[in-house]
Coordinates of C-alpha atoms in Angstrom, one line a residue:
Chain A
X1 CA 19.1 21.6 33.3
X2 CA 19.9 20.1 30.0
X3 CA 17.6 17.1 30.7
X4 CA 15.1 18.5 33.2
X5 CA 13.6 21.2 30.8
X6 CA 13.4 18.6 27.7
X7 CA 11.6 16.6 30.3
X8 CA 9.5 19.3 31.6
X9 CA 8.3 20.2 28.1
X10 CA 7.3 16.4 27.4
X11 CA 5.2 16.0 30.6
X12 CA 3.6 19.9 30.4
X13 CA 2.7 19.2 26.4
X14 CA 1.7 15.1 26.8
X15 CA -0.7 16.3 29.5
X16 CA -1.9 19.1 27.8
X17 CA -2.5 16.8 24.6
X18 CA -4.0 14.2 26.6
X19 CA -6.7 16.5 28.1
X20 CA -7.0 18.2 24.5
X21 CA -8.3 15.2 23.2
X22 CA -11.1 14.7 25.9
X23 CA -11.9 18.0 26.4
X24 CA -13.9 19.7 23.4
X25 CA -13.7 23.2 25.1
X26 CA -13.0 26.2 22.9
X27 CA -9.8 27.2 24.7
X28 CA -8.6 22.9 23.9
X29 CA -9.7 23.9 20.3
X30 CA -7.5 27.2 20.0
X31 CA -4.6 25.6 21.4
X32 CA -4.7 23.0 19.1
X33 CA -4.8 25.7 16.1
X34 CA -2.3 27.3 17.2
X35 CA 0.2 24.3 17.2
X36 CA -0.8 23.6 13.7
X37 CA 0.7 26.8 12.5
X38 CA 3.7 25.8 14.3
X39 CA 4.2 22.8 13.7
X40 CA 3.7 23.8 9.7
X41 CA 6.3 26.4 10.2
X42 CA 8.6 23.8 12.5
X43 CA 8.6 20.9 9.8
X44 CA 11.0 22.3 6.9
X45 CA 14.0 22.7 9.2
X46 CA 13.4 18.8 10.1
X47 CA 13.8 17.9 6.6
X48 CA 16.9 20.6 6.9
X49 CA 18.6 19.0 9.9
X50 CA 17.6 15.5 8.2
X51 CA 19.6 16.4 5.4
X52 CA 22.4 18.5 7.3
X53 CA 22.8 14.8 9.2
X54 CA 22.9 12.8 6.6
X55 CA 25.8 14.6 4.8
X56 CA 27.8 14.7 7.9
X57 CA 27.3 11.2 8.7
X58 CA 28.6 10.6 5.2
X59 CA 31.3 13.1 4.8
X60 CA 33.0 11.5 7.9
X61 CA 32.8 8.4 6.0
X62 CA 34.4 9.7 3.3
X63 CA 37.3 11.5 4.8
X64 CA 37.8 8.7 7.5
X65 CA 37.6 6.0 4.7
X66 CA 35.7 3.4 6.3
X67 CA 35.2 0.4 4.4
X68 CA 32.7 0.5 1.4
X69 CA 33.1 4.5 1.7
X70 CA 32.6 4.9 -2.0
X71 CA 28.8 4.4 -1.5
X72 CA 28.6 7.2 0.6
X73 CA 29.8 9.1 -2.6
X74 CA 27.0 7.6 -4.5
X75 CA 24.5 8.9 -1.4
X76 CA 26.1 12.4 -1.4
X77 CA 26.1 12.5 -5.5
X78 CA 22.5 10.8 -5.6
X79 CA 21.4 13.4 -3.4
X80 CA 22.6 16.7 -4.9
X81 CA 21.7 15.4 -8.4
X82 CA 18.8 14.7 -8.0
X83 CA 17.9 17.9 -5.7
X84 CA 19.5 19.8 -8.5
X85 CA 17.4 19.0 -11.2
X86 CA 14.6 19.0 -9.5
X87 CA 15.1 22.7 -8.2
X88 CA 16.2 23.8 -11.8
X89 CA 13.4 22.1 -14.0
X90 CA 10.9 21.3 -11.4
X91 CA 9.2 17.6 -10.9
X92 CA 6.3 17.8 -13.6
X93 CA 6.0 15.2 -15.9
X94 CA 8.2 15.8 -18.7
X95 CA 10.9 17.4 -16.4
X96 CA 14.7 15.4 -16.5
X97 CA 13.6 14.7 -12.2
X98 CA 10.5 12.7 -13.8
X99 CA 12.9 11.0 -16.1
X100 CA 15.1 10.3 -13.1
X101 CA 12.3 9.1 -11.3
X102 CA 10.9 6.6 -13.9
X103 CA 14.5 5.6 -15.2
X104 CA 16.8 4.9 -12.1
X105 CA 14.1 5.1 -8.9
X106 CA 11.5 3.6 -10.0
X107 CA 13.7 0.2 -11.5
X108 CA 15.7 0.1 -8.5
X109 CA 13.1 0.2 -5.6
X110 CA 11.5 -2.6 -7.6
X111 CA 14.0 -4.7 -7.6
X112 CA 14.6 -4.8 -4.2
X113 CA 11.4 -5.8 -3.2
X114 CA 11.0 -8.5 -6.3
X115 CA 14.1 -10.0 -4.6
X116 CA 11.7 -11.4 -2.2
X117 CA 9.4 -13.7 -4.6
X118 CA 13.4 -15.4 -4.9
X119 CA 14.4 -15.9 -1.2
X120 CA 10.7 -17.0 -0.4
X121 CA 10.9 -19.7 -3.2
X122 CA 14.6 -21.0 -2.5
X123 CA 13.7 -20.5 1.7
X124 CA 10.3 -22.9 0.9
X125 CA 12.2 -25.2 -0.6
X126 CA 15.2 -25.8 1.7
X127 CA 13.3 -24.8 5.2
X128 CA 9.4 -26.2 5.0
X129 CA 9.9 -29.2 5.8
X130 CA 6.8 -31.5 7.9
X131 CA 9.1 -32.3 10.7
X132 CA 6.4 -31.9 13.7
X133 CA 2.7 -31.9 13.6
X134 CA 2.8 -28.1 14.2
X135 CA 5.3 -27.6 11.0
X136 CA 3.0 -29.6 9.5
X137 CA -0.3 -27.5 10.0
X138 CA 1.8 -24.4 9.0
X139 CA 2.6 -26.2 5.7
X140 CA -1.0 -27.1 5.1
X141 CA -2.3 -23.5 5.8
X142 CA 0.9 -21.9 3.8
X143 CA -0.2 -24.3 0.8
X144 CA -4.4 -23.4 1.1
X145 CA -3.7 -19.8 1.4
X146 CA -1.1 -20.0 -1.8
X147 CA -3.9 -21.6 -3.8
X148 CA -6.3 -19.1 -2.9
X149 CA -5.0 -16.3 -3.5
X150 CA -5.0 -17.3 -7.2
X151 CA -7.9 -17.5 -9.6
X152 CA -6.0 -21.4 -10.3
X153 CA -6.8 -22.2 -6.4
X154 CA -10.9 -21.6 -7.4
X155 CA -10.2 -23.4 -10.9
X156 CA -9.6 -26.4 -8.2
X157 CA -12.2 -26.5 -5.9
X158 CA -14.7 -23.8 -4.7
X159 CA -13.6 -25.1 -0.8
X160 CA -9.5 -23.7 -1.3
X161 CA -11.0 -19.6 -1.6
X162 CA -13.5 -20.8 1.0
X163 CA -11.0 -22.6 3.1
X164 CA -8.2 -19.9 2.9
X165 CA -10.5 -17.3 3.9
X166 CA -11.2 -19.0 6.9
X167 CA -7.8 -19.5 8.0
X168 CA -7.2 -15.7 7.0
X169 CA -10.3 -14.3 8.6
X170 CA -10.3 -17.3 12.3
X171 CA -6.9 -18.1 13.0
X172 CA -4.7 -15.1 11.5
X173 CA -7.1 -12.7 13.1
X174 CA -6.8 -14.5 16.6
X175 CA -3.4 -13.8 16.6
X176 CA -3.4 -10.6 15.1
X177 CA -5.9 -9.2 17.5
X178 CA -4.0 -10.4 20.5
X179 CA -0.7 -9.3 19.3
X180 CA -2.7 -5.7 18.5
X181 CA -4.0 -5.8 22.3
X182 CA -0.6 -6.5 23.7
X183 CA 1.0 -4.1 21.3
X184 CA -1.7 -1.4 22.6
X185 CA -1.2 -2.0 26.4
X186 CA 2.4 -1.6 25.9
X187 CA 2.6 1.4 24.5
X188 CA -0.3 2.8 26.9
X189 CA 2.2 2.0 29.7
X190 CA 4.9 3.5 27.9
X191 CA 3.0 6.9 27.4
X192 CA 2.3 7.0 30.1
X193 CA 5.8 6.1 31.7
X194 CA 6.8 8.9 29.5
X195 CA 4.5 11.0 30.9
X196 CA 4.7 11.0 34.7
X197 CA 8.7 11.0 33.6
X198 CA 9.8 7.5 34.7
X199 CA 10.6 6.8 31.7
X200 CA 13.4 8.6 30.1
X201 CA 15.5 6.4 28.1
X202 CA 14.5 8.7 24.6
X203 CA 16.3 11.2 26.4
X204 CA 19.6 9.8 25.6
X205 CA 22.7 10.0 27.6
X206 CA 22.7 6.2 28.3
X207 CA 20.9 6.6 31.9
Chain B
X1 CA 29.8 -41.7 4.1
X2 CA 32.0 -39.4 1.3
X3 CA 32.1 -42.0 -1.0
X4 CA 28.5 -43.2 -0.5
X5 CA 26.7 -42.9 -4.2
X6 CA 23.9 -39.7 -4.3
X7 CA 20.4 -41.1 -4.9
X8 CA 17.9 -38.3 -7.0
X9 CA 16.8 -37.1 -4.0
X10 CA 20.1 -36.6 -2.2
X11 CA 20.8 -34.2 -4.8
X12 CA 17.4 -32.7 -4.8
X13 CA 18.1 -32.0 -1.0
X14 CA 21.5 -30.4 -1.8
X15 CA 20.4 -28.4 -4.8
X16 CA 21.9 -25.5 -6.3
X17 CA 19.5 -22.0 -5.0
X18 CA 20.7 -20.7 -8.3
X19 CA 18.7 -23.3 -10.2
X20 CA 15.5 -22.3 -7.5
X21 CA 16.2 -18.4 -8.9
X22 CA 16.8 -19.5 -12.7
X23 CA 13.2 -21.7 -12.1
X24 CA 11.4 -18.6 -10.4
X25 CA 12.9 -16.4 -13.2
X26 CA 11.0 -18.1 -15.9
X27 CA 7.9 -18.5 -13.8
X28 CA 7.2 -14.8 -13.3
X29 CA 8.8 -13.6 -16.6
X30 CA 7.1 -16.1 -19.4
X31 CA 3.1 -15.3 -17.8
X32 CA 4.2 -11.8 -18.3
X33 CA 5.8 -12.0 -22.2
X34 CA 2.9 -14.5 -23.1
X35 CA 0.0 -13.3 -21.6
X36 CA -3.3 -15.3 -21.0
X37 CA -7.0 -15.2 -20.4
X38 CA -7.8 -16.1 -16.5
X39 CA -10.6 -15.9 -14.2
X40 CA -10.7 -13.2 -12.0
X41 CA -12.8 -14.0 -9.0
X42 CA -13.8 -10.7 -7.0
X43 CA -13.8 -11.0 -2.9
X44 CA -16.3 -8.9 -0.6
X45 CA -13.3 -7.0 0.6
X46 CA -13.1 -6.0 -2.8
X47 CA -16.6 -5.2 -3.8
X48 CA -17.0 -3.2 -0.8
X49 CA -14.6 -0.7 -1.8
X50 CA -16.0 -0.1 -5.2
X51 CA -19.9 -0.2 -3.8
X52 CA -19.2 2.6 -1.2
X53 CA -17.3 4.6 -4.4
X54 CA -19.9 3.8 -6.4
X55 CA -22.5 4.9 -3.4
X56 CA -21.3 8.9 -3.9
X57 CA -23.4 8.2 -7.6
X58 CA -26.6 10.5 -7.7
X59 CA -29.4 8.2 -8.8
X60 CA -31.0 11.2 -10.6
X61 CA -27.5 11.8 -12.7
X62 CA -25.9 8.7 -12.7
X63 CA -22.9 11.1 -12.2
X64 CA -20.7 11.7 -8.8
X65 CA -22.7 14.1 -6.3
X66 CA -20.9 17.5 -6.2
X67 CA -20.9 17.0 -1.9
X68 CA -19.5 13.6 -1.8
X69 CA -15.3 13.1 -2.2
X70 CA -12.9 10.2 -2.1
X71 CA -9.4 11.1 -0.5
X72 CA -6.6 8.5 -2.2
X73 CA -4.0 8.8 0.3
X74 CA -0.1 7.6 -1.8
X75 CA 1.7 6.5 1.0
X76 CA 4.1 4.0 -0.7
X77 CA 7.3 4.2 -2.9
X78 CA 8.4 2.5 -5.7
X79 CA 9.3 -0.8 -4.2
X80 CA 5.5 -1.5 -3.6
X81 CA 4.5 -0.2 -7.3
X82 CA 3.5 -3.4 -8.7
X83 CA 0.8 -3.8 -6.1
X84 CA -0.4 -0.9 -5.2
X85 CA -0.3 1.3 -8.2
X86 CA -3.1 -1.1 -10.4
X87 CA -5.1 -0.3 -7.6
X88 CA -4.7 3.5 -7.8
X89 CA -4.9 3.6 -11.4
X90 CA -8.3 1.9 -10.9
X91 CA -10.0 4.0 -8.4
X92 CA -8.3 7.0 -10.3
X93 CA -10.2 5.7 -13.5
X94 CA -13.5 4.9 -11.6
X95 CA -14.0 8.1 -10.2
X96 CA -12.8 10.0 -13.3
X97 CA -15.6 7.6 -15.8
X98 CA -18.5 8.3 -12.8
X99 CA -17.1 11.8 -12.3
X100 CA -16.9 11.7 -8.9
X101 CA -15.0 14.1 -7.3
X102 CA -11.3 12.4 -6.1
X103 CA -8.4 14.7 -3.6
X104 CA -4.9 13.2 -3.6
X105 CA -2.3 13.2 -0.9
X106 CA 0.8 11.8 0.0
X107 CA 3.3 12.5 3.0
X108 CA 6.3 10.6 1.4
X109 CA 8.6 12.4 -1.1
X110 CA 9.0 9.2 -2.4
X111 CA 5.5 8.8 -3.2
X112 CA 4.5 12.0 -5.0
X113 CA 6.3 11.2 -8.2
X114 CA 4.2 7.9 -7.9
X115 CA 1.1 9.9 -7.2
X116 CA 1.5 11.7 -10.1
X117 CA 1.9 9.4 -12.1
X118 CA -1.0 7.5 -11.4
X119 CA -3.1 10.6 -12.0
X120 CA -1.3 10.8 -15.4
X121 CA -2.1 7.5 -16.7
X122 CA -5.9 7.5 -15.2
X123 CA -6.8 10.7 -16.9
X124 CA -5.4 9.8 -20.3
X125 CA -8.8 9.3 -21.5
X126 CA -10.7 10.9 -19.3
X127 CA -12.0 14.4 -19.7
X128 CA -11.1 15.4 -16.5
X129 CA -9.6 18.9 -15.3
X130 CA -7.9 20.0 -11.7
X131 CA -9.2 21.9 -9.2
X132 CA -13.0 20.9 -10.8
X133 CA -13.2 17.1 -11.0
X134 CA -10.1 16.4 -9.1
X135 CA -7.4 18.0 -7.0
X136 CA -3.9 16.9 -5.9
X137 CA -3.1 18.1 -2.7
X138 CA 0.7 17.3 -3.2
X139 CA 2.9 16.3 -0.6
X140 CA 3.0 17.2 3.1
X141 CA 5.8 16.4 5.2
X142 CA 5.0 13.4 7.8
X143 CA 5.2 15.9 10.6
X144 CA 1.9 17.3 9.3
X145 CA 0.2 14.0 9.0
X146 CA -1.4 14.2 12.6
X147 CA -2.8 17.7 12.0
X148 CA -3.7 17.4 8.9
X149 CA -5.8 14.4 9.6
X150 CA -7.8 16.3 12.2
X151 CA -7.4 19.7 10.8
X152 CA -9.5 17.6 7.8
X153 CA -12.1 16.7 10.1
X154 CA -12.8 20.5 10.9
X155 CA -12.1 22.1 7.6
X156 CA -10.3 20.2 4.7
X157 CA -9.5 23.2 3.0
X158 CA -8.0 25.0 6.0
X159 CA -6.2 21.7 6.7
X160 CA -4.2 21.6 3.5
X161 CA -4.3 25.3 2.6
X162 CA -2.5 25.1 -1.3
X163 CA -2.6 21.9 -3.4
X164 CA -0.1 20.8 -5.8
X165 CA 0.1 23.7 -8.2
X166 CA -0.1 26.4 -5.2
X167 CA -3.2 27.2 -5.8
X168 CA -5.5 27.7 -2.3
X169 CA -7.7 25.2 -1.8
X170 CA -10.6 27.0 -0.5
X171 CA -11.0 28.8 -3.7
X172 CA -11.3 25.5 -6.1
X173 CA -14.7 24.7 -7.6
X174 CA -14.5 21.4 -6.2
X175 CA -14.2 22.7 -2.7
X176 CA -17.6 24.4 -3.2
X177 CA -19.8 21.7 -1.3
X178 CA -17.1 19.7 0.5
X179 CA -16.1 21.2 4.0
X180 CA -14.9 18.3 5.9
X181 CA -15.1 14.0 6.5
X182 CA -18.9 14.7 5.8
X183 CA -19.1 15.1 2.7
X184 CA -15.2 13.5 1.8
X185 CA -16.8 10.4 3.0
X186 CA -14.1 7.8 1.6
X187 CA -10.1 8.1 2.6
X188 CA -8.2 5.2 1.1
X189 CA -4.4 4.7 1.9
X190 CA -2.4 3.1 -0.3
X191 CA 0.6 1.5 2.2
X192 CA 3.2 -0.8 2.5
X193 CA 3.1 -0.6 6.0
X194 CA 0.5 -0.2 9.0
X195 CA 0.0 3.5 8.0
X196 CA -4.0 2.9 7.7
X197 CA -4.4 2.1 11.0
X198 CA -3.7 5.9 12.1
X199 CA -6.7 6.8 9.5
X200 CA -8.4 4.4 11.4
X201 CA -7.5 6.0 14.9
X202 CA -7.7 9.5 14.1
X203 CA -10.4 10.4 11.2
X204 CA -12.6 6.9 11.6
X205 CA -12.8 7.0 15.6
X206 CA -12.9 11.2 15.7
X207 CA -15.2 11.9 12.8
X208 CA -16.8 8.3 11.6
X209 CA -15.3 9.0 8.5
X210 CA -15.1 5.6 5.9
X211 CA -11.2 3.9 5.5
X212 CA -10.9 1.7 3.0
X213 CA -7.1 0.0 2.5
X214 CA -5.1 -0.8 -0.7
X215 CA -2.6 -2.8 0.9
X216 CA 0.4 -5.2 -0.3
X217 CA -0.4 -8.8 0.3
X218 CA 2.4 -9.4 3.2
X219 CA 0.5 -6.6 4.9
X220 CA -3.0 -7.4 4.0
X221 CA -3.4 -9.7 7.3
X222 CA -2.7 -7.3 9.6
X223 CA -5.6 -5.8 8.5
X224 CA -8.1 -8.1 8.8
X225 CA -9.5 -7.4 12.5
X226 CA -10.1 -4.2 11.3
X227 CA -12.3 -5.5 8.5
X228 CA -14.2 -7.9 10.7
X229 CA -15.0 -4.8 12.9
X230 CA -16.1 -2.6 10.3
X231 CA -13.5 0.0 10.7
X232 CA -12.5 -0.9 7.8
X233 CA -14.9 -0.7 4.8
X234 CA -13.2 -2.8 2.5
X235 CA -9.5 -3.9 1.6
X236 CA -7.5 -4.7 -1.8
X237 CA -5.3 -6.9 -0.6
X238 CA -2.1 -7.2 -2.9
X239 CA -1.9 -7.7 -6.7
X240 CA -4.9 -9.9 -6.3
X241 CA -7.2 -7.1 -5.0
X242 CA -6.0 -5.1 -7.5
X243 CA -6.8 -7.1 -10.2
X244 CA -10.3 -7.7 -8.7
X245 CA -11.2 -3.8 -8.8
X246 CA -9.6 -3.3 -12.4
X247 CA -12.1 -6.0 -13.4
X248 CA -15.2 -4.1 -11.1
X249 CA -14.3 -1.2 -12.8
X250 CA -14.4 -3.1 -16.6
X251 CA -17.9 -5.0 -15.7
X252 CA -19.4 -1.8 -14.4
X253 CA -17.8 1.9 -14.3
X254 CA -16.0 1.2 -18.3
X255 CA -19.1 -1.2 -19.2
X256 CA -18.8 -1.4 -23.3
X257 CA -21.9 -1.8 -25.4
X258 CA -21.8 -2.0 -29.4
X259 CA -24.4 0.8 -31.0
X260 CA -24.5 0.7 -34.3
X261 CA -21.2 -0.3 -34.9
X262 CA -19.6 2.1 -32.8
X263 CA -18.1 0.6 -29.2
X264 CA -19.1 3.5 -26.3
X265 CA -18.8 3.3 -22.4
X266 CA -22.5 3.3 -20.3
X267 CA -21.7 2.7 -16.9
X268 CA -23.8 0.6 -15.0
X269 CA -24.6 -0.3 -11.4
X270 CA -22.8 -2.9 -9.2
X271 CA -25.0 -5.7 -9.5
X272 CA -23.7 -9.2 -8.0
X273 CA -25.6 -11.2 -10.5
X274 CA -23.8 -9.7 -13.6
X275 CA -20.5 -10.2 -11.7
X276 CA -20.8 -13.3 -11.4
X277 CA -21.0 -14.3 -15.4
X278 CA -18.6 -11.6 -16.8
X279 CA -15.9 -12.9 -18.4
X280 CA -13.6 -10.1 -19.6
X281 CA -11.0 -10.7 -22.3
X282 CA -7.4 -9.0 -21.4
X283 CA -7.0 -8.9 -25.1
X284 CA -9.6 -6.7 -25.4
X285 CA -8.3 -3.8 -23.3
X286 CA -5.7 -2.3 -25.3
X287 CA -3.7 0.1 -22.4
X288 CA -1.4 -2.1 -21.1
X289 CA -1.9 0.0 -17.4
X290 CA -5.6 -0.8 -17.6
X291 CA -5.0 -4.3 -17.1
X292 CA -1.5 -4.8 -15.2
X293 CA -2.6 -6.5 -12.2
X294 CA -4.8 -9.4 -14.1
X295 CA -1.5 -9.8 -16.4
X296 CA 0.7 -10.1 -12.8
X297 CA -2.0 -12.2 -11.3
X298 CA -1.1 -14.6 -14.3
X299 CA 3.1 -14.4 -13.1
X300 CA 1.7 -14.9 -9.8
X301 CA -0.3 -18.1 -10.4
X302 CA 2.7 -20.2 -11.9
X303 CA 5.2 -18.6 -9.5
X304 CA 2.7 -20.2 -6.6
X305 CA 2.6 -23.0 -8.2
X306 CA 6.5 -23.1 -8.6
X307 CA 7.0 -22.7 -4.8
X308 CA 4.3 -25.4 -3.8
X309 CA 5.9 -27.9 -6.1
X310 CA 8.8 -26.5 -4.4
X311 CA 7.8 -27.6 -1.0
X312 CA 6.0 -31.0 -1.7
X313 CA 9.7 -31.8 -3.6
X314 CA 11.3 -31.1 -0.6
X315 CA 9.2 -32.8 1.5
X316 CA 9.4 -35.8 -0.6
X317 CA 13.4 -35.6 -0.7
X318 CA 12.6 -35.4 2.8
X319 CA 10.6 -38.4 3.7
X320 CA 12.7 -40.6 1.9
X321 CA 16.2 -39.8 3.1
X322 CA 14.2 -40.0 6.6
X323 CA 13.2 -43.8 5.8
X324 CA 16.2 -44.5 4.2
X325 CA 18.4 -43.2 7.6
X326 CA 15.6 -45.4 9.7
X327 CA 16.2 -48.0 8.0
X328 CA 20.2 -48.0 8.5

């Protein structure tokens, strides 16, 4: 019972969408109102349960003292603070959460993702390397699309824009597309997998 | 093979990654301490975006039409700031100057401080009020992103139900002539990631409504069938397309003239022709937020040029230790 009726409600609701979307009928229409209002009501308690997991993921950290448990503190701390301040004074500008925000947030998520301008340099320098034709081309492109993506690449030669446009808007999108077309045939198989219940791995329980 | 003496580019081969960081360092850093004057050359991507904005204009007026709205959509954190939030900025400030009528939306937590702040440092010289010229619909939990995009394609209003300040929707002025995707003709999402494309799947494909991205640049190609189809009406791709509509927005929506003496703003229409001989002066625009993306497009220039010298060093070290072991 504990996985048929999970599974029941998945086929019974994926068909019920499915139709909903092709079906412009009144009835389809109310249906789809009515879970709006629940799924509004339904969507605190997963930011509660999100929450709830994350401090008893870390609190077994903590008491079991796994290694580097002390950033699990930091979580724990991070998250009460910060929910603190922001219940007592609100998050306005002007309020200590803004401050928060700007001060320790703001720095911090942008230094991890400047990080990257380092790791792309040092991995250019030590990894492209013309070794095959192939490598080669990739080079080329890598070097074309650099230029043109800054005002020095036009500076150069009206053809590096030109040229990196064309590799951006030919070749990338070749690829793209056929990646987006296998990407979208899997996951049509996998819905509907899911649907007719063969597949039922998201379950759990390691079947 | 120990003993054997290092040429140059033996030791170029085996250099220090620290040096690389230290080298990178100074690249991005100096542009940024010592700003300069560079070209900023605007793509059709680009242009696209601001023409459709510039499209909800009333000839009559030459102010925003009252049944025409652009929904920003924040759905970024602050990792992606330096990218993305130029381009918000931007659009904030050109629909503020043309007064046309702007909702904002995120479904991130970590993205409504951003959002705010982006509608803070837009309207700092703007006359603009909430819930007449502009309302921020706050954040809504992820869960609600599939309803609310077709609940918007219905009834905005009914969609959303309070904004930010928890006030109902359906009773702001703004709401007066704007029901659904018919008259909020524009959604633009702001992403790290390949959150536009479920714009594209949901309000584009439903309700024909117009997407428009303001993407980072490592995510900007995964975009690009989506332009060549259309379903896309334009894209900012990275620092560089935000730097493109900050200087749209300068040549047209915050066009100077001298009267007189006295410096005011006349906004003017997009016209290709003027584009293409503006030259705008950074050091002319005194708000340092005005201007942030041309001044990073500046870091951005020497650090390319850092890595490329970068590679064709490398390549050299590599092609002559290659010769070198031939020949042996």
């Amino acid at each position: 019972m504990k996985r048929q009726i999970p599974l029941l409600i998945v086929i019974i609701l994926g068909f019920i969408f499915a139709i909903h979307t092709f079906v412009p009928h009144k009835a389809s229409a109310d249906f789809y109102d009515w879970y709006q209002t629940w799924m509004k009501a339904i969507s605190p308690f997963m930011v509660l349960l999100g929450i709830m997991s994350l401090f008893m993921v870390n609190t077994a950290k903590i008491r079991r003292k796994v290694p580097n448990w002390q950033y699990s503190v930091v979580t724990l701390l991070s998250l009460i603070v910060t929910g603190a301040i922001g219940f007592i004074w609100g998050t306005q500008e002007g309020t200590p959460f803004m401050w928060t925000f700007k001060n320790i947030q703001l720095p911090m998520g942008a230094t991890m993702f400047s990080l990257l301008a380092f790791y792309i340099a040092s991995a250019a320098y030590k990894a492209f390397r013309a070794r095959s034709l192939e490598a080669t081309v990739l080079l080329a492109a890598a070097i074309i699309v650099m230029l043109g993506q800054v005002p020095i690449g036009m500076a150069i030669s009206k053809w590096i824009p030109e040229v990196s446009n064309w590799i951006l808007n030919v070749p990338n999108l070749a690829a793209k597309r056929g990646i987006a077309l296998g990407v979208g045939l899997g996951m049509t198989a996998t819905s509907l997998k899911i649907l007719l219940g063969i597949e039922r791995t998201y379950l759990g329980g390691g079947e | 093979m120990a003993n054997e003496k290092k040429n140059f580019f033996d030791r170029m081969q085996a250099l220090d990654r620290r040096y690389i960081y230290l080298v990178v360092a100074l690249a991005i850093i100096l542009p940024l301490i010592i700003p300069f004057n560079s070209k900023t050359y605007v793509t059709e991507p680009a242009e696209n975006v601001y023409k459709k904005i510039d499209s909800f204009v009333s000839p009559e007026t030459n102010l925003g039409r009252r049944d025409r709205a652009v929904l920003l959509v924040f759905n970024h954190d602050a990792s992606t700031m330096a990218e993305l939030f130029p381009m918000e900025v931007s659009i904030l400030r050109h629909c503020f100057q043309r007064k046309i009528p702007v909702f904002t939306i995120c479904f991130l937590p970590t993205a409504k401080p951003l959002m705010d702040y982006a509608l803070q440092t837009a309207k700092e010289d703007f006359n603009v009020q909430s819930g007449i010229d502009y309302v921020n619909f706050g954040f809504k939990p992820w869960a609600l992103f599939t309803p609310i995009v077709l609940g918007m394609g219905d009834d905005i209003a009914k969609a959303v139900e309070t904004d930010d300040e928890g006030r109902i929707v359906e009773n702001l002025e703004i709401m007066k002539e704007i029901k659904n995707y018919n008259e909020m003709n524009l959604v633009v999402d702001f992403a790290a990631s390949a959150a536009v494309v479920r714009w594209i799947t949901y309000a584009r494909s439903r309700f024909g409504a117009n997407v428009a991205a303001g993407v980072t640049a490592v995510m900007a190609a995964d975009n690009y069938p989506y332009l060549q189809t259309g379903q896309l009406v334009g894209m900012l791709a990275g620092l560089k397309g935000a730097a493109e509509y900050e200087k749209l927005v300068d040549v047209f929506a915050m066009h100077r003239v001298k009267e007189n003496g006295v410096e005011k703003i006349v906004s003017r229409n997009y016209s290709k022709e003027v584009l293409k001989d503006s030259w705008i002066k950074l050091s002319d625009i005194k708000n340092t937020s005005y201007k942030m993306a041309r001044l990073g497009m500046n870091a951005q220039t020497i650090a390319h040029i850092m890595i490329i010298v970068f590679i064709v060093l490398g390549n050299i070290g590599y092609f002559v230790n290659k010769k070198r072991d031939a020949k042996k």
